[in-house]
Short mmCIF file of C-alpha atoms in Angstrom, two decimals:
data_model
loop_
_atom_site.label_atom_id
_atom_site.label_comp_id
_atom_site.label_asym_id
_atom_site.label_seq_id
_atom_site.Cartn_x
_atom_site.Cartn_y
_atom_site.Cartn_z
CA MET A 1 85.16 170.74 198.77
CA SER A 2 88.02 168.42 198.73
CA PRO A 3 87.59 164.71 198.87
CA GLU A 4 89.59 164.91 202.32
CA HIS A 5 86.69 167.15 203.54
CA ARG A 6 84.08 164.83 202.08
CA SER A 7 85.09 161.53 203.31
CA PRO A 8 84.58 162.11 206.95
CA ILE A 9 81.33 163.67 206.54
CA LEU A 10 80.22 160.81 204.14
CA ARG A 11 81.28 158.25 206.70
CA ASN A 12 79.12 159.93 209.48
CA ALA A 13 76.18 160.21 206.95
CA LEU A 14 76.34 156.48 206.37
CA ALA A 15 76.77 155.74 209.91
CA ILE A 16 73.73 157.71 210.96
CA GLY A 17 71.80 156.09 208.04
CA ALA A 18 72.75 152.59 209.47
CA ALA A 19 71.64 153.49 212.92
CA THR A 20 68.38 154.96 211.69
CA GLY A 21 67.81 151.90 209.42
CA ALA A 22 68.24 149.66 212.58
CA TYR A 23 65.92 151.95 214.26
CA ALA A 24 63.40 151.73 211.38
CA LEU A 25 63.38 147.81 211.72
CA SER A 26 61.74 148.41 215.04
CA PHE A 27 59.29 150.99 213.73
CA GLY A 28 58.15 148.84 210.89
CA ALA A 29 57.47 145.93 213.35
CA LEU A 30 55.78 148.09 215.83
CA SER A 31 53.63 149.65 213.12
CA VAL A 32 52.46 146.39 211.91
CA ALA A 33 51.88 145.06 215.16
CA ALA A 34 49.75 148.16 215.81
CA GLY A 35 47.42 147.10 213.21
CA LEU A 36 48.67 149.21 209.98
CA THR A 37 49.30 147.36 206.83
CA VAL A 38 52.85 147.12 205.07
CA PRO A 39 51.96 149.69 202.66
CA GLN A 40 50.69 152.02 205.18
CA THR A 41 53.67 151.69 207.31
CA VAL A 42 56.24 152.11 204.36
CA ALA A 43 54.05 155.10 203.24
CA LEU A 44 54.67 156.78 206.43
CA SER A 45 58.39 156.28 206.30
CA LEU A 46 58.57 157.56 202.64
CA LEU A 47 56.16 160.33 202.90
CA MET A 48 56.05 161.52 206.43
CA PHE A 49 59.78 160.90 206.97
CA THR A 50 60.06 162.16 210.52
CA GLY A 51 60.68 159.29 213.04
CA GLY A 52 59.13 160.85 216.31
CA SER A 53 55.85 161.73 214.51
CA GLN A 54 55.61 158.21 212.75
CA PHE A 55 56.18 156.46 216.29
CA ALA A 56 53.50 158.96 217.59
CA LEU A 57 51.04 158.18 214.93
CA VAL A 58 51.20 154.37 214.97
CA LEU A 59 51.48 154.03 218.82
CA THR A 60 48.28 156.22 219.21
CA LEU A 61 46.36 154.04 216.54
CA GLY A 62 47.71 150.98 218.32
CA ALA A 63 46.55 152.22 221.66
CA GLY A 64 42.90 152.69 220.14
CA GLY A 65 43.07 156.25 219.12
CA GLY A 66 41.13 157.43 216.22
CA TRP A 67 42.45 159.39 213.21
CA VAL A 68 42.12 162.87 215.02
CA PRO A 69 44.58 162.24 217.93
CA ALA A 70 46.82 160.13 215.78
CA SER A 71 47.41 162.69 213.12
CA GLY A 72 47.18 165.40 215.74
CA SER A 73 50.09 163.85 217.84
CA ALA A 74 52.20 163.48 214.68
CA ALA A 75 51.67 166.97 213.74
CA LEU A 76 52.44 168.27 217.21
CA LEU A 77 55.69 166.21 217.29
CA GLY A 78 56.54 167.28 213.51
CA PHE A 79 56.15 170.90 214.31
CA ARG A 80 59.73 171.24 215.56
CA ASN A 81 60.87 170.43 212.00
CA ALA A 82 59.69 174.05 211.23
CA PHE A 83 62.53 175.39 213.52
CA TYR A 84 65.02 172.90 211.92
CA GLY A 85 63.81 174.49 208.76
CA LEU A 86 64.79 177.94 209.88
CA ARG A 87 68.41 176.89 210.56
CA ILE A 88 68.47 174.95 207.11
CA ALA A 89 67.24 177.99 205.34
CA GLU A 90 70.23 179.89 206.69
CA LEU A 91 72.73 177.17 206.26
CA LEU A 92 71.75 176.25 202.47
CA GLY A 93 71.27 179.65 201.34
CA ARG A 94 67.41 179.62 201.35
CA PRO A 95 66.63 177.25 198.43
CA ARG A 96 63.89 178.18 195.96
CA GLY A 97 61.10 176.42 193.73
CA TRP A 98 61.40 172.65 193.59
CA ARG A 99 64.64 172.51 195.20
CA ARG A 100 62.95 174.20 198.44
CA LEU A 101 60.08 171.44 198.21
CA LEU A 102 62.67 168.55 198.20
CA THR A 103 64.83 170.25 200.87
CA ALA A 104 61.83 170.55 202.98
CA GLN A 105 61.10 166.84 202.89
CA PHE A 106 64.73 166.02 204.17
CA THR A 107 64.34 168.70 207.01
CA ILE A 108 64.83 166.30 209.91
CA ASP A 109 66.67 166.00 213.21
CA GLU A 110 69.59 164.04 211.72
CA THR A 111 70.10 166.33 208.58
CA THR A 112 69.83 169.42 210.74
CA ALA A 113 72.41 168.08 213.22
CA MET A 114 74.72 167.13 210.67
CA ALA A 115 74.58 170.26 208.59
CA LEU A 116 74.89 172.37 211.91
CA GLY A 117 78.06 170.57 212.85
CA GLN A 118 79.98 171.83 209.75
CA GLU A 119 82.24 174.90 209.60
CA GLU A 120 81.59 176.19 206.18
CA PRO A 121 78.61 176.56 203.85
CA ALA A 122 79.47 173.81 201.22
CA ALA A 123 80.31 171.38 203.92
CA SER A 124 76.97 172.10 205.55
CA ARG A 125 75.29 171.45 202.09
CA TYR A 126 76.96 168.47 201.31
CA ALA A 127 76.44 167.04 204.98
CA PHE A 128 72.48 167.90 204.56
CA TRP A 129 72.11 166.01 201.36
CA ALA A 130 74.53 163.03 202.06
CA THR A 131 72.77 162.50 205.34
CA GLY A 132 69.15 163.18 203.94
CA LEU A 133 69.78 160.51 201.15
CA SER A 134 71.45 157.86 203.47
CA VAL A 135 68.75 158.13 206.01
CA TYR A 136 65.80 158.11 203.51
CA VAL A 137 67.01 155.12 201.66
CA LEU A 138 68.03 153.22 204.87
CA TRP A 139 64.97 154.38 206.82
CA GLY A 140 62.52 153.25 204.17
CA ALA A 141 64.45 149.96 203.66
CA GLY A 142 64.70 149.22 207.29
CA THR A 143 60.83 149.95 207.66
CA LEU A 144 59.93 147.44 204.96
CA ALA A 145 62.26 144.82 206.31
CA GLY A 146 60.75 145.44 209.74
CA ALA A 147 57.15 145.40 208.72
CA LEU A 148 57.73 142.07 206.42
CA GLY A 149 59.56 140.45 209.20
CA ALA A 150 57.29 141.50 212.07
CA GLN A 151 55.93 138.12 212.61
CA LEU A 152 59.42 136.60 212.46
CA LEU A 153 61.23 139.13 214.42
CA PRO A 154 61.50 138.43 218.14
CA ASP A 155 60.20 141.22 220.56
CA PRO A 156 62.17 144.42 219.60
CA ARG A 157 62.53 145.04 223.35
CA ALA A 158 64.47 141.97 223.45
CA LEU A 159 67.10 143.48 221.16
CA GLY A 160 67.13 146.36 223.13
CA LEU A 161 65.99 148.72 220.22
CA ASP A 162 63.81 150.60 222.55
CA ALA A 163 67.03 151.74 224.45
CA ALA A 164 68.66 152.44 221.13
CA ALA A 165 66.41 155.29 220.15
CA PRO A 166 66.76 157.55 223.38
CA ALA A 167 70.55 156.79 223.04
CA ALA A 168 70.66 157.98 219.51
CA PHE A 169 68.76 161.30 220.58
CA LEU A 170 71.36 161.66 223.44
CA ALA A 171 74.29 161.20 220.89
CA LEU A 172 72.62 164.11 218.91
CA LEU A 173 72.22 166.31 221.95
CA ALA A 174 75.53 165.82 223.51
CA PRO A 175 77.43 168.11 221.19
CA ARG A 176 75.17 170.98 221.76
CA LEU A 177 75.74 170.84 225.42
CA ARG A 178 78.66 173.30 225.55
CA GLY A 179 78.18 176.21 228.20
CA ARG A 180 75.95 176.96 231.02
CA GLU A 181 72.64 177.95 229.02
CA PRO A 182 72.32 174.66 226.87
CA TRP A 183 72.71 172.67 230.19
CA LEU A 184 70.05 174.76 231.97
CA VAL A 185 67.70 174.50 228.93
CA ALA A 186 68.22 170.62 228.73
CA ALA A 187 67.53 170.09 232.37
CA LEU A 188 64.32 172.29 232.57
CA ALA A 189 63.10 170.52 229.50
CA VAL A 190 63.58 167.25 230.86
CA ALA A 191 61.91 168.18 234.27
CA VAL A 192 58.95 169.74 232.45
CA ALA A 193 58.39 166.79 230.03
CA LEU A 194 58.51 164.20 232.70
CA LEU A 195 56.34 166.03 235.08
CA LEU A 196 53.71 166.24 232.21
CA VAL A 197 53.82 162.69 231.08
CA PRO A 198 51.00 161.53 233.32
CA VAL A 199 48.63 164.28 233.01
CA VAL A 200 48.75 165.33 229.07
CA PRO A 201 48.26 163.32 225.88
CA ALA A 202 51.40 161.59 224.43
CA GLY A 203 53.28 164.07 222.24
CA VAL A 204 52.28 167.20 224.41
CA PRO A 205 55.32 166.94 226.89
CA VAL A 206 57.79 167.35 224.04
CA LEU A 207 56.14 170.41 222.74
CA VAL A 208 55.87 172.04 226.11
CA ALA A 209 59.44 171.32 226.47
CA GLY A 210 59.93 173.41 223.36
CA LEU A 211 58.34 176.30 225.17
CA VAL A 212 61.18 176.23 227.62
CA ALA A 213 63.54 177.21 224.92
CA VAL A 214 61.44 179.97 223.82
CA ALA A 215 61.10 181.13 227.34
CA VAL A 216 64.81 181.04 228.02
CA GLY A 217 65.53 182.48 224.55
CA LEU A 218 63.29 185.39 225.16
CA ARG A 219 64.74 186.17 228.54
CA GLY A 220 68.37 185.69 227.62
CA THR A 221 68.66 187.54 224.29
CA PRO A 222 70.19 191.07 224.44
CA MET B 1 40.08 153.91 205.94
CA SER B 2 40.60 155.95 208.96
CA ILE B 3 44.15 154.83 209.20
CA TRP B 4 44.76 156.19 205.66
CA LEU B 5 43.12 159.42 206.76
CA ALA B 6 45.45 159.48 209.76
CA VAL B 7 48.57 158.80 207.53
CA GLY B 8 47.40 161.33 205.11
CA LEU B 9 46.68 164.14 207.40
CA GLY B 10 49.51 163.66 209.67
CA THR B 11 51.87 163.58 206.49
CA LEU B 12 50.48 166.84 205.24
CA ALA B 13 50.92 168.64 208.54
CA CYS B 14 54.52 167.47 208.97
CA TYR B 15 55.55 168.44 205.47
CA LEU B 16 53.89 171.72 205.96
CA ALA B 17 55.96 172.38 209.24
CA LYS B 18 59.02 171.58 207.27
CA LEU B 19 58.25 174.03 204.39
CA ALA B 20 57.09 176.73 206.74
CA GLY B 21 60.57 176.93 208.38
CA LEU B 22 62.21 177.14 204.99
CA SER B 23 59.69 179.67 203.82
CA LEU B 24 59.59 182.20 206.34
CA PRO B 25 61.05 185.72 205.34
CA ALA B 26 64.68 186.39 205.86
CA ARG B 27 63.80 189.39 208.10
CA VAL B 28 62.27 187.07 210.60
CA LEU B 29 65.32 184.86 210.72
CA GLU B 30 67.83 187.89 211.13
CA ARG B 31 66.21 188.74 214.60
CA PRO B 32 68.79 187.62 217.30
CA ARG B 33 66.08 186.56 219.44
CA VAL B 34 64.61 184.09 216.82
CA ARG B 35 68.08 182.96 216.03
CA HIS B 36 68.69 182.27 219.82
CA ILE B 37 65.63 180.60 220.28
CA ALA B 38 66.10 178.34 217.13
CA ALA B 39 69.48 177.37 218.59
CA LEU B 40 68.13 176.42 221.96
CA LEU B 41 64.84 174.70 220.59
CA PRO B 42 66.81 171.38 219.38
CA ILE B 43 68.62 171.25 222.80
CA ALA B 44 65.13 171.28 224.69
CA LEU B 45 63.41 168.96 222.33
CA LEU B 46 66.18 166.17 222.13
CA ALA B 47 66.76 166.38 225.76
CA ALA B 48 62.98 165.92 226.33
CA LEU B 49 62.77 163.02 223.79
CA THR B 50 65.95 161.34 225.21
CA ALA B 51 64.31 161.51 228.75
CA LEU B 52 61.05 160.52 227.64
CA GLN B 53 61.92 157.46 225.51
CA THR B 54 64.05 156.39 228.44
CA VAL B 55 61.67 156.36 231.29
CA SER B 56 58.18 156.81 229.91
CA THR B 57 55.77 154.32 228.30
CA GLY B 58 52.49 155.94 227.34
CA SER B 59 51.30 158.10 230.34
CA ARG B 60 53.44 156.31 232.94
CA LEU B 61 56.98 156.73 234.06
CA VAL B 62 58.74 153.47 233.88
CA ILE B 63 62.18 152.54 235.19
CA ASP B 64 63.39 149.61 233.23
CA ALA B 65 66.31 148.15 231.25
CA ARG B 66 66.24 151.09 228.96
CA LEU B 67 67.51 153.47 231.56
CA ALA B 68 70.70 151.04 232.18
CA GLY B 69 71.17 151.00 228.41
CA VAL B 70 70.97 154.90 227.86
CA ALA B 71 73.28 155.32 230.89
CA ALA B 72 75.78 152.87 229.23
CA GLY B 73 75.34 154.98 225.99
CA ALA B 74 76.16 158.11 227.98
CA VAL B 75 79.47 156.59 229.28
CA ALA B 76 80.30 155.71 225.67
CA LEU B 77 79.71 159.14 224.58
CA LEU B 78 82.00 160.44 227.35
CA LEU B 79 84.70 158.29 226.05
CA ARG B 80 84.21 159.98 222.66
CA ALA B 81 82.97 156.80 221.02
CA PRO B 82 81.15 157.12 217.51
CA PHE B 83 77.44 157.46 217.13
CA ILE B 84 76.93 153.96 215.99
CA VAL B 85 79.03 152.51 219.07
CA VAL B 86 76.96 154.62 221.30
CA VAL B 87 73.65 153.24 219.96
CA ALA B 88 74.92 149.74 219.86
CA VAL B 89 76.14 149.91 223.53
CA ALA B 90 72.91 151.13 224.60
CA ALA B 91 70.92 148.42 222.72
CA GLY B 92 73.38 145.81 223.86
CA THR B 93 73.16 146.69 227.44
CA ALA B 94 69.45 146.76 227.52
CA ALA B 95 69.14 143.48 225.77
CA LEU B 96 71.73 141.88 228.24
CA ILE B 97 69.87 142.98 231.08
CA ARG B 98 66.56 141.54 229.98
CA VAL B 99 68.33 138.34 229.09
CA LEU B 100 69.83 138.17 232.69
CA ASN B 101 66.52 138.76 234.26
#
């Protein structure tokens, strides 16, 4: 790959890392506020390394849930990464051995979206690792800063960080909404998830929304 | 102690999910149906996560400054703003509305 092809990918990777780093500040602060220690909070970001699951885990613990619902909701929310893994395995030529173990750790929303957005395999591989390293470092650093600054930082809501999170998801979603079927799936998923919010435990509406994709995919595939 | 247990078990489950996706046999991936579903899944999940994080808190649906923030972010997206600008516009709008209130 030529440097002209690499530099826009690297720019995007750093921008995504910076955005998730800012998001990590609020995760670190919210986690400590929920009763986790700084080492526990940072361990989640370095080891679990999948934002939605981390939020689900600390917010469940903070709401008084025990280790069963806390780890269960994190697992349910993290299950989507298995399907990102399917795409990454295609794009990165099915890595083996230790390389597969490392690739697995970096298989998250941001790296999958960036790898999928490229037009050739070499660019996908570069985008995956550039985004993975950028997000890993800045997600970890942001978490540590947020956890340490939890007492000093004003209410994350006052900074609008709770609106930044869904906007980031929307920005990842928007490029996929081309054609009638993606719009249909997105609309159905939103409707199902919101209807379920009051009646099922946190984390479950997202999973059921995933079933919408499975149902449409089963019906619509020739 | 039970917090470390939650951290450990949750981490293990999340890692195994990631690894399972990378480790399934190639013939599973080559089925058009699996390919189609795998392409639609992120759309459904990202759409649901966007909606849930915008208008829900715990098990309640809540309309607050987040909705205006995300709407402003959506406008920025339509104007082809870069990722970081979209996120900043959303956060800034929500923060501004809270200050004005």
